[in-house]
Coordinates of C-alpha atoms in Angstrom, one line a residue:
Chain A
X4 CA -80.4 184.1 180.4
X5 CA -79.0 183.6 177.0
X6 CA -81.6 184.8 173.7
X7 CA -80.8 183.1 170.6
X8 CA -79.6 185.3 167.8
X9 CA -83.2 184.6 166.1
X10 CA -84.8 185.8 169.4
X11 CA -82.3 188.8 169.8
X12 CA -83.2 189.8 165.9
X13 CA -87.1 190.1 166.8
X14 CA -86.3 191.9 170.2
X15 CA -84.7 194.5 168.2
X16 CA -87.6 194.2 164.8
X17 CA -90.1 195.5 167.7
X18 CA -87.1 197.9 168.9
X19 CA -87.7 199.2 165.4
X20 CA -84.1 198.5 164.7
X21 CA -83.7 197.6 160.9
X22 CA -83.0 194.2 160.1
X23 CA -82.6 191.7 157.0
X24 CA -84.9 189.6 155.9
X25 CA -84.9 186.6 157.9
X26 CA -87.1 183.4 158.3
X27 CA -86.1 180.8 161.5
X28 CA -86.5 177.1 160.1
X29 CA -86.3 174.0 162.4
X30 CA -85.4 171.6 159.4
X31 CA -83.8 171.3 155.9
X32 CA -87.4 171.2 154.4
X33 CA -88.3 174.3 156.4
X34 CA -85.0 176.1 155.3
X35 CA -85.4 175.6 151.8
X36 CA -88.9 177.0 152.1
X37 CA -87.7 180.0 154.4
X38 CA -85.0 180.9 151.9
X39 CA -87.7 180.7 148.8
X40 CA -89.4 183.7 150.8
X41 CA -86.2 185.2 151.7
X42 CA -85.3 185.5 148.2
X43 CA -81.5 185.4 146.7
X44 CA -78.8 184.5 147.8
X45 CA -79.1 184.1 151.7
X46 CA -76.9 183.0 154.7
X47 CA -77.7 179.9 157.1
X48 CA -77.0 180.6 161.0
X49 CA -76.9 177.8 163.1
X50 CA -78.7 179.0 165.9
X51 CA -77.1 178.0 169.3
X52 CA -76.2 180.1 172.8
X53 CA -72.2 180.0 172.1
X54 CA -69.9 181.7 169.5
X55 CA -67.3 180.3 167.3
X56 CA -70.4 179.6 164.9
X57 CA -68.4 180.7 161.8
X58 CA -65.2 178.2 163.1
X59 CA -67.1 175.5 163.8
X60 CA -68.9 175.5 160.4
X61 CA -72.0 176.0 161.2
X62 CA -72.5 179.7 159.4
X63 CA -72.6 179.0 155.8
X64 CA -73.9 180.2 152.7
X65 CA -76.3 179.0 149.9
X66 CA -77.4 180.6 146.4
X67 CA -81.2 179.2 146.2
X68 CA -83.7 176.9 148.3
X69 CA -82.1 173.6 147.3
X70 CA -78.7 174.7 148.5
X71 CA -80.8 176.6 151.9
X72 CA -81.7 172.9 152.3
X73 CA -78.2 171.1 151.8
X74 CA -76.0 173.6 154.2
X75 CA -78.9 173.2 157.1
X76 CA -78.9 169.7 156.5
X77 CA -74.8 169.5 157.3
X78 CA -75.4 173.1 160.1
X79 CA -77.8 170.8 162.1
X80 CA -75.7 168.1 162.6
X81 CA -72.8 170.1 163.8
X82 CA -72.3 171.4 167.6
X83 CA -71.0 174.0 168.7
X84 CA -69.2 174.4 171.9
X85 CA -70.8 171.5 172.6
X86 CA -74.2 172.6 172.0
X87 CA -76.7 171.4 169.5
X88 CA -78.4 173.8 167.1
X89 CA -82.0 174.5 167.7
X90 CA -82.3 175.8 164.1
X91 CA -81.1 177.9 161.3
X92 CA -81.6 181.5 160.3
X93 CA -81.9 181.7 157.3
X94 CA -81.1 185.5 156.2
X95 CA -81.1 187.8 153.1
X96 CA -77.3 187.9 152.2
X97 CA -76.5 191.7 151.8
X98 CA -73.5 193.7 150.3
X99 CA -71.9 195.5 153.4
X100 CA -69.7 198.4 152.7
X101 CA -68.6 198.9 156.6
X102 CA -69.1 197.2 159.6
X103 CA -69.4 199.0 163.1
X104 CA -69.7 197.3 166.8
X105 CA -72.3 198.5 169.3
X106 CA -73.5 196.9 173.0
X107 CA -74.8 197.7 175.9
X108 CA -73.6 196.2 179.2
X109 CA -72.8 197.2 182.8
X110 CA -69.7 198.2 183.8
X111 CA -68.9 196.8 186.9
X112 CA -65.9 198.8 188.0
X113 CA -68.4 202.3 187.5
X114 CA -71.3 200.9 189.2
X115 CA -72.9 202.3 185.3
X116 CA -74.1 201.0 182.1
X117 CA -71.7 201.6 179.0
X118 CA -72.3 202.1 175.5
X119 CA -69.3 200.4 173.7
X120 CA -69.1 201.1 169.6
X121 CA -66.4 200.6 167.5
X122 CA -66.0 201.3 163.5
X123 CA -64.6 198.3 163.4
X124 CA -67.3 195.4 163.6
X125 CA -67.9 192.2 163.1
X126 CA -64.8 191.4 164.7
X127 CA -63.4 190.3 167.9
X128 CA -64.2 193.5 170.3
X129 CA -61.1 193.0 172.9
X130 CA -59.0 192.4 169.9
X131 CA -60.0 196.3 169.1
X132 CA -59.5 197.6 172.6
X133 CA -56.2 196.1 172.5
X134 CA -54.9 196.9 168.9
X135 CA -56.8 200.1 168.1
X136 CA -58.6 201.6 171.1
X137 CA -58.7 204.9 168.9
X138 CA -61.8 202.9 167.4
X139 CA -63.5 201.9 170.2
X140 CA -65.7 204.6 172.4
X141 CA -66.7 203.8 175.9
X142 CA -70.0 206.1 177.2
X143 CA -71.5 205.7 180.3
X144 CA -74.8 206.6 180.8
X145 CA -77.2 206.7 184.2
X146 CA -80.0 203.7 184.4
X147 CA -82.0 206.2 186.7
X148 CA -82.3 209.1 184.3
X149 CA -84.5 209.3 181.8
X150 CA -82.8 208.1 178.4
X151 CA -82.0 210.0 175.5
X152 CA -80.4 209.7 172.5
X153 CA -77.5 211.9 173.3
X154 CA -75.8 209.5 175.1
X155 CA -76.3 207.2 171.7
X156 CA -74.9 210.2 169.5
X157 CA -71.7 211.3 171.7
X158 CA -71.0 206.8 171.9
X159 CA -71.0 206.9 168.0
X160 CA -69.3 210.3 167.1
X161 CA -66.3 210.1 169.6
X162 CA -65.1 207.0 166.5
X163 CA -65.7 210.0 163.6
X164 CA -68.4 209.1 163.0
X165 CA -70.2 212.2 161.0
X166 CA -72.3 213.5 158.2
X167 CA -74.9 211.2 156.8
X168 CA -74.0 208.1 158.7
X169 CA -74.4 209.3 162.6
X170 CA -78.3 209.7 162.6
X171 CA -79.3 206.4 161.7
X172 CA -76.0 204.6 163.7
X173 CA -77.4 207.1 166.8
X174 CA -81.3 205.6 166.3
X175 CA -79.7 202.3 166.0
X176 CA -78.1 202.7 169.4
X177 CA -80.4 204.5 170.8
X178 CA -83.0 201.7 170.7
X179 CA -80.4 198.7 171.6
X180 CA -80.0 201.2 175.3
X181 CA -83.9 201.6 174.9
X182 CA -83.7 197.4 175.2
X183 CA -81.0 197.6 177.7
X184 CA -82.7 199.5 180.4
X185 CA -86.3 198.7 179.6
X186 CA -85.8 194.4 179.3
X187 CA -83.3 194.5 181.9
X188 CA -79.9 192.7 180.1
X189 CA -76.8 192.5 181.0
X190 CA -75.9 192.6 177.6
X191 CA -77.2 194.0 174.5
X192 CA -75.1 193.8 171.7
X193 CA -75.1 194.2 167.7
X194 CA -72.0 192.6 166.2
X195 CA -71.8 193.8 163.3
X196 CA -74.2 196.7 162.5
X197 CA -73.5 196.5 158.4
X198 CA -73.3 199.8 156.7
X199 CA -75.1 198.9 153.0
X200 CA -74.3 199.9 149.2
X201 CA -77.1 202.3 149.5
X202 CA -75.7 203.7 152.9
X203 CA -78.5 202.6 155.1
X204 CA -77.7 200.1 158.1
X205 CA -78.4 196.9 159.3
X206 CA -78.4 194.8 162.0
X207 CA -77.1 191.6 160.9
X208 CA -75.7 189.6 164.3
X209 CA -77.6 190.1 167.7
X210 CA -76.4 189.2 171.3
X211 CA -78.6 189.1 174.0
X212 CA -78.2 188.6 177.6
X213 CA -81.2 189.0 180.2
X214 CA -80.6 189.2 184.5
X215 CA -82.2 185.4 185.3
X216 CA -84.4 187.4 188.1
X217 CA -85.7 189.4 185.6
X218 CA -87.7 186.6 183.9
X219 CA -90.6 187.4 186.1
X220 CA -91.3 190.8 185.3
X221 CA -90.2 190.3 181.5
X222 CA -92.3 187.0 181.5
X223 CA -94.6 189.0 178.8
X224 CA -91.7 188.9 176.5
X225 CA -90.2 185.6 176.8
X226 CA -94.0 184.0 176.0
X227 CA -94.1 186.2 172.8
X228 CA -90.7 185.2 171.8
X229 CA -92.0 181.1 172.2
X230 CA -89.8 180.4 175.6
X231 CA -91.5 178.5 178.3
X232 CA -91.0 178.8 182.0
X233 CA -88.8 174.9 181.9
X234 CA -86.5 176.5 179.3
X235 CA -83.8 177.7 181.6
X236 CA -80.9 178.8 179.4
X237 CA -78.6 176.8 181.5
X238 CA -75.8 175.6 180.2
X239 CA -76.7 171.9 181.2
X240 CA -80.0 170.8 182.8
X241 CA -79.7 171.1 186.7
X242 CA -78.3 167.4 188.7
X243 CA -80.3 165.7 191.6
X244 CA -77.7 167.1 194.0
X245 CA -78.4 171.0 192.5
X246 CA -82.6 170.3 192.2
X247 CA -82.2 169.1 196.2
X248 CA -79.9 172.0 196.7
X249 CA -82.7 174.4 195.7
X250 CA -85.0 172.4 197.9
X251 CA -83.4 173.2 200.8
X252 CA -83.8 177.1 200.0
X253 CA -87.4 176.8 199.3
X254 CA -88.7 174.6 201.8
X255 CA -88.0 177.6 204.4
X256 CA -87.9 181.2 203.9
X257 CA -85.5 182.6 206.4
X258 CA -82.5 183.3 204.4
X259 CA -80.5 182.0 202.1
X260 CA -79.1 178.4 201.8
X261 CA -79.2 177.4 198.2
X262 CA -78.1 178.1 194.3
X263 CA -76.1 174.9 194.5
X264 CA -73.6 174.3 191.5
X265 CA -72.2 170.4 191.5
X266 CA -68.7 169.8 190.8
X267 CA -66.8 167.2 190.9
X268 CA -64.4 167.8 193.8
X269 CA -63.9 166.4 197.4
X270 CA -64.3 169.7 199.7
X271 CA -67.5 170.6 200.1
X272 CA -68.2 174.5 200.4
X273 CA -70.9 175.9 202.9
X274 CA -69.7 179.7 201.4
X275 CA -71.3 183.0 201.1
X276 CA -72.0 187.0 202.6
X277 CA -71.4 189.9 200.2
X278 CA -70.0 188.4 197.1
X279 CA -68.0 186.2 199.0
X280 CA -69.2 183.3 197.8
X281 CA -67.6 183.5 194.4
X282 CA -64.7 185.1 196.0
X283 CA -64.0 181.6 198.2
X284 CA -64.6 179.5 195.5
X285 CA -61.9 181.4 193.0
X286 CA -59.9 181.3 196.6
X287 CA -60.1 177.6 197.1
X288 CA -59.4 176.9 193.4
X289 CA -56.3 179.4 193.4
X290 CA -54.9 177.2 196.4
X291 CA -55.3 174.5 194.3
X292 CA -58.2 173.1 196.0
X293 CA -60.9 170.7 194.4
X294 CA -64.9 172.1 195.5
X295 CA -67.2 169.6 195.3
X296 CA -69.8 172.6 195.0
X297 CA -70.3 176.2 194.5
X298 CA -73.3 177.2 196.7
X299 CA -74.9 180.6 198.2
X300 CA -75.6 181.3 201.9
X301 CA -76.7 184.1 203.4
X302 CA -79.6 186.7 204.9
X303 CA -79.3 184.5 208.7
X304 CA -80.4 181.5 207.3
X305 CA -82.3 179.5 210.1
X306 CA -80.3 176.6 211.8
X307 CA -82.7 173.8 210.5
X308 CA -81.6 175.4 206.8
X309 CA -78.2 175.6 207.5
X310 CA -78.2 172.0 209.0
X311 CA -80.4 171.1 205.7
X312 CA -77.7 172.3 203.7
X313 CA -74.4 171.1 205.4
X314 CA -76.7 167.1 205.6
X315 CA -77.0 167.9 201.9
X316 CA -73.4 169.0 200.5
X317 CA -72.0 165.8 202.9
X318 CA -74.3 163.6 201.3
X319 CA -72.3 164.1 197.9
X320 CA -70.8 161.0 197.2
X321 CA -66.4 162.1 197.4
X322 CA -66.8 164.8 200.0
X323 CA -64.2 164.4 202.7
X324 CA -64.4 167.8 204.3
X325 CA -66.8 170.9 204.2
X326 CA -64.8 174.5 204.3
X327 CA -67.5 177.0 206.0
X328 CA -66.2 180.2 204.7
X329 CA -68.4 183.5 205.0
X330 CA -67.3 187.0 204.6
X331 CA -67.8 189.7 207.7
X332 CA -71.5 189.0 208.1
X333 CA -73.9 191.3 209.7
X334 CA -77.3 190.7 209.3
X335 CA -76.3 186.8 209.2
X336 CA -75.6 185.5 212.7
X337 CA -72.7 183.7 213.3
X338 CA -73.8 181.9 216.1
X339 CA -77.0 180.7 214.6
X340 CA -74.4 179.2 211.2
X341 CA -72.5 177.5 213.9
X342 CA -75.6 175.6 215.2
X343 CA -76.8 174.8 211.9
X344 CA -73.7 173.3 210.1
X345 CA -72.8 171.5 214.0
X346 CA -76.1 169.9 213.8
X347 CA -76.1 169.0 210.0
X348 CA -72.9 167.3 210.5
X349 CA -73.9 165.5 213.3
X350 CA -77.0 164.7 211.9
X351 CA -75.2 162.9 209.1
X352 CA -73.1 160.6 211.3
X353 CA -69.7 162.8 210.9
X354 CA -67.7 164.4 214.4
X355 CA -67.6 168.1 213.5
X356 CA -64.0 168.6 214.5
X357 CA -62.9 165.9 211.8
X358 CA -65.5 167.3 209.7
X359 CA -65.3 170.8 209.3
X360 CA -62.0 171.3 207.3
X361 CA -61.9 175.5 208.4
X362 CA -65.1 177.6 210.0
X363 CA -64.5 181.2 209.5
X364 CA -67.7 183.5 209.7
X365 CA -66.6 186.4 211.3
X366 CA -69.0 189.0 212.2
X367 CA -72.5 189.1 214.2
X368 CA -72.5 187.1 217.4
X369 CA -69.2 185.7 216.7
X370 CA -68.0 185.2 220.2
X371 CA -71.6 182.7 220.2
X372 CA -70.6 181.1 217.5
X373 CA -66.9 180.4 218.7
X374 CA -68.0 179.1 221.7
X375 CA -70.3 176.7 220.1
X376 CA -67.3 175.7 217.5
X377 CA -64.8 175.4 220.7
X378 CA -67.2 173.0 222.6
X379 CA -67.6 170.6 219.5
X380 CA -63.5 171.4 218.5
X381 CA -64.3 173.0 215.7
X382 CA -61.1 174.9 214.6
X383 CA -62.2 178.3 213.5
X384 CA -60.7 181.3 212.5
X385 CA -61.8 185.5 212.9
X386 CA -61.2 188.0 210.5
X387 CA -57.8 188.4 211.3
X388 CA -57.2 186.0 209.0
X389 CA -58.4 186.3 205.4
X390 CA -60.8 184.5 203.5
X391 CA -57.9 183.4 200.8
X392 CA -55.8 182.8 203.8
X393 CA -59.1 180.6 205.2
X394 CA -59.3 178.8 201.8
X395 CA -55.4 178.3 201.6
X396 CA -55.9 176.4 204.8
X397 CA -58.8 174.4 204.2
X398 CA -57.3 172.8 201.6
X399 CA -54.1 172.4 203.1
X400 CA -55.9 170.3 205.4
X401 CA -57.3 168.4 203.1
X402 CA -53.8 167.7 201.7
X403 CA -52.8 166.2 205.4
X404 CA -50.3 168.9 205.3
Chain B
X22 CA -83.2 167.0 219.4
X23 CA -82.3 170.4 220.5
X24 CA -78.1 170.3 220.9
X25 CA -77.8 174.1 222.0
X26 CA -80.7 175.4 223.6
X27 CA -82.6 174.5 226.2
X28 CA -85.5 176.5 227.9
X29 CA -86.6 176.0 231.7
X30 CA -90.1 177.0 232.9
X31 CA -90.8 177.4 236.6
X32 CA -93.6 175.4 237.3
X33 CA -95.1 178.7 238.8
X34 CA -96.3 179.7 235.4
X35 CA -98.3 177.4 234.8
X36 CA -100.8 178.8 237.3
X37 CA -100.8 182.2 235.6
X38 CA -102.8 182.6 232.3
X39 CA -101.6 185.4 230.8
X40 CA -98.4 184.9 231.2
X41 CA -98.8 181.9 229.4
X42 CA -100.4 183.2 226.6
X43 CA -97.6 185.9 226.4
X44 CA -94.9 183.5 226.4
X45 CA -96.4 181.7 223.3
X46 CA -97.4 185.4 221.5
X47 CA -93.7 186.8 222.1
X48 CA -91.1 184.1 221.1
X49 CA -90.6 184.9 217.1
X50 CA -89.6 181.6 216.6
X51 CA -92.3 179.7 218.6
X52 CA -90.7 177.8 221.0
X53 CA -93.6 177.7 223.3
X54 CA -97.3 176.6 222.6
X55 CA -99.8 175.6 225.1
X56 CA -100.4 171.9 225.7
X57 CA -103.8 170.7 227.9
X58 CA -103.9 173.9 229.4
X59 CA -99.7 173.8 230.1
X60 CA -97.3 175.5 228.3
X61 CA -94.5 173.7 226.8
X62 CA -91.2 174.0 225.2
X63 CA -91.2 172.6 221.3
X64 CA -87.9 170.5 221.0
X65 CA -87.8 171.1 216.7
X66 CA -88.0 174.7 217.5
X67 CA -84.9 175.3 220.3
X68 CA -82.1 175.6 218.3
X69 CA -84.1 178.5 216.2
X70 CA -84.0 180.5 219.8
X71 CA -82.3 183.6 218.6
X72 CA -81.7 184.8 222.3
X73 CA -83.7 187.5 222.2
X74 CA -84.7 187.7 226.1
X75 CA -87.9 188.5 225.1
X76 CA -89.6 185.5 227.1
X77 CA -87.3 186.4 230.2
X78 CA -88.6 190.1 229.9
X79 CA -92.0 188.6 230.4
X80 CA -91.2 185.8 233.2
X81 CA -88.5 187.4 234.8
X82 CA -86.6 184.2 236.6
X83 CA -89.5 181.9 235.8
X84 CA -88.0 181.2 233.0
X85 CA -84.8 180.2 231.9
X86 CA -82.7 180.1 229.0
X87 CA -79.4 177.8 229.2
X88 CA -76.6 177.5 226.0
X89 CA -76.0 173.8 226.5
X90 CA -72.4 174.9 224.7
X91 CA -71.8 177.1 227.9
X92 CA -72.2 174.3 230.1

């Protein structure tokens, strides 16, 4: 889940990161009031869970409270990425000298976390990897180890950083892993960290991204920072089809058969094992498929919840065929999937055989399972042949080709 | 109604108390629960049977298991 920048900014206050002075206000009235307290000449933020705030107009900059109360007036009508602002930030405008880069994020390829800083902030990071990756350090640090700021120090000095400036960039850093680790994000950034007249830092933009299971044990944290349990983060409020979709998974506890995502296509996906369930759908969409859904099934699922879920994806109004698609499953049981999606599409009034576009869960139990698909014609496929190969075919079929 | 599995008792067991109660303790997806005194197959429940022999290792031939998609 996304933080605003305002919410980022007081994550990092308690971090004991230093900030500007900044006051959140909801309307013009309130602006004008926050930037009398601010003091100066201060920047307005529209505060929304998307970038491009500075192209789409909605960063802008006032002298006094009257003007504080004119630019939020024009921020808060304008959307960004389609979003609507929640509020402005109104922020002490400061001087900056130099602008550095830092964040914290997980690097996916080393199974680590990675420090990124640049000496070049406040820009476009992969602009700098690409154009001058002599500014850009990448540090990988252990999770499991107890932290320490050495990690924090090598990040910032392998850009040249020296002399005065690399304590206080290595505290800054320091406390953004500190956040990291401890909050469990999956990203952590501060774009730009300004470098001041007086050569002390600031943070003055904040990113923040926390792991959605993590709202549980951070709970303590999100109630401080004024978000309630029904503000998911989302980037749209969840459709009948996806609310049902996570009925099915809670209504019985044996495995997984939910985390439903509705699109608007005409093959349904019953996908899932080991990553494979966002593998398939980039599969299907690369053989120029149309999924009616992105959905998650797994852990041997029981055949009631299987059949729940296959009643509820053919259910979507458009859905012509359903593409059951796992990867090699072990502790899933391919014989017990068969049943369930059989049934389910029995259930809803559909011949499986006409039904089922491709079934291919290899795996556990598999000569079960084909012998269930065989009797009801199912046509079915091992792992001889591979889930992009699977999904090719699936929506061939659906083609008539 | 059960597509895949179905379960046949011997009417033998039905005489023996203990074996009944095992039958209903053993299956971990309770297909079996006792009825006026009889033990009987639940129809919701068939499908679930994972095939786990563990009610034939307590019945031996008195009961049977049969894959309808065998047949």
């Amino acid at each position: 889940m996304r933080l605003y920048e305002f919410e980022a900014k007081e994550v990092l206050r308690r971090a004991r990161v230093p900030l500007p002075k900044s006051v959140m206000a909801r309307t013009p009235e309130e602006a004008e009031t926050a930037a009398s307290e601010v003091g100066g000449p201060v920047v307005l933020k529209s505060q929304v869970l998307s970038g491009g705030r500075m192209k789409a107009g909605a960063i802008k900059f006032a002298e006094d409270g009257a003007g504080a109360r004119a630019a939020t007036a024009e921020i808060l009508g304008i959307t960004v990425n389609g979003q609507q602002s929640v509020g402005v930030l109104v922020e002490e405008r400061r001087d900056v000298a130099q602008e550095y880069y830092a964040a914290v994020t997980w690097d996916g390829r080393a199974k680590r976390p990675v420090i990124i800083f640049s000496d070049m902030g406040g820009i476009d990071i992969e602009e700098v990897a690409e154009q001058h990756p002599e500014h850009l350090s990448r540090t990988h640090f252990s999770n499991l180890a107890p932290l320490s700021d050495y990690q924090a120090k090598v990040a910032v000095s392998r850009v040249g950083v020296t002399g005065n400036d690399l304590g206080p960039l290595t505290r800054i850093v320091a406390a953004l892993v500190k956040v990291f680790v401890e909050r469990d994000m999956t990203l952590a950034e501060i774009n730009p960290i300004g470098k001041l007249a007086d050569g002390t830092f600031v943070a003055l933009d904040s990113h923040m991204d926390m792991e959605q299971e993590a709202r549980g044990t951070h709970a303590d944290l999100l109630r401080s920072l004024g978000i309630p349990d029904e503000d998911t983060r989302m980037a749209r409020p969840p459709t009948e089809f996806e609310i049902a979709g996570a009925k099915v998974n809670d209504a019985d506890t044996r495995g997984v058969a939910g985390n439903i995502t509705e699109f608007d296509g005409n093959l349904g996906l019953i996908i899932g094992a080991g990553g494979g369930s966002l593998t398939l759908f980039d599969a299907v969409r690369a053989a120029g498929g149309n999924p009616a859904n992105y959905c998650e099934i797994g852990g041997n699922p029981s055949v009631a919840k299987a059949a729940a879920l296959t009643k509820l994806v053919l259910s979507k109004p458009g859905v012509d065929k359903i593409a059951v698609m796992m990867n090699v499953v072990s502790n899933t049981r391919a014989d017990m999937m068969a049943r369930g999606i059989v049934k389910g599409v029995i259930e809803a009034g559909y011949d499986p055989a006409e039904k089922i576009a491709i079934f291919r869960i290899p795996g556990s139990w598999e000569e079960e399972g084909f012998a269930i698909l065989r009797k009801y014609g199912v046509e079915f496929v091992d792992r001889s042949v591979s889930m992009h190969e699977a999904a090719a075919r699936a929506v061939a079929k659906m083609a008539g080709t | 109604m059960a597509m895949f599995i179905r379960v046949d008792i011997d009417e033998s067991v039905q005489a023996d108390e203990a074996l009944k109660k095992s039958l209903v303790e053993v299956c971990p997806v309770d297909i079996f629960a006792l009825d006026g005194g009889r033990v009987v197959t639940l129809d919701a429940n068939l499908d679930e049977c994972t095939l786990c022999d563990l009610c034939i290792q307590a019945a031996g031939d008195r009961v049977q298991v049969v894959k309808l998609y065998r047949e």
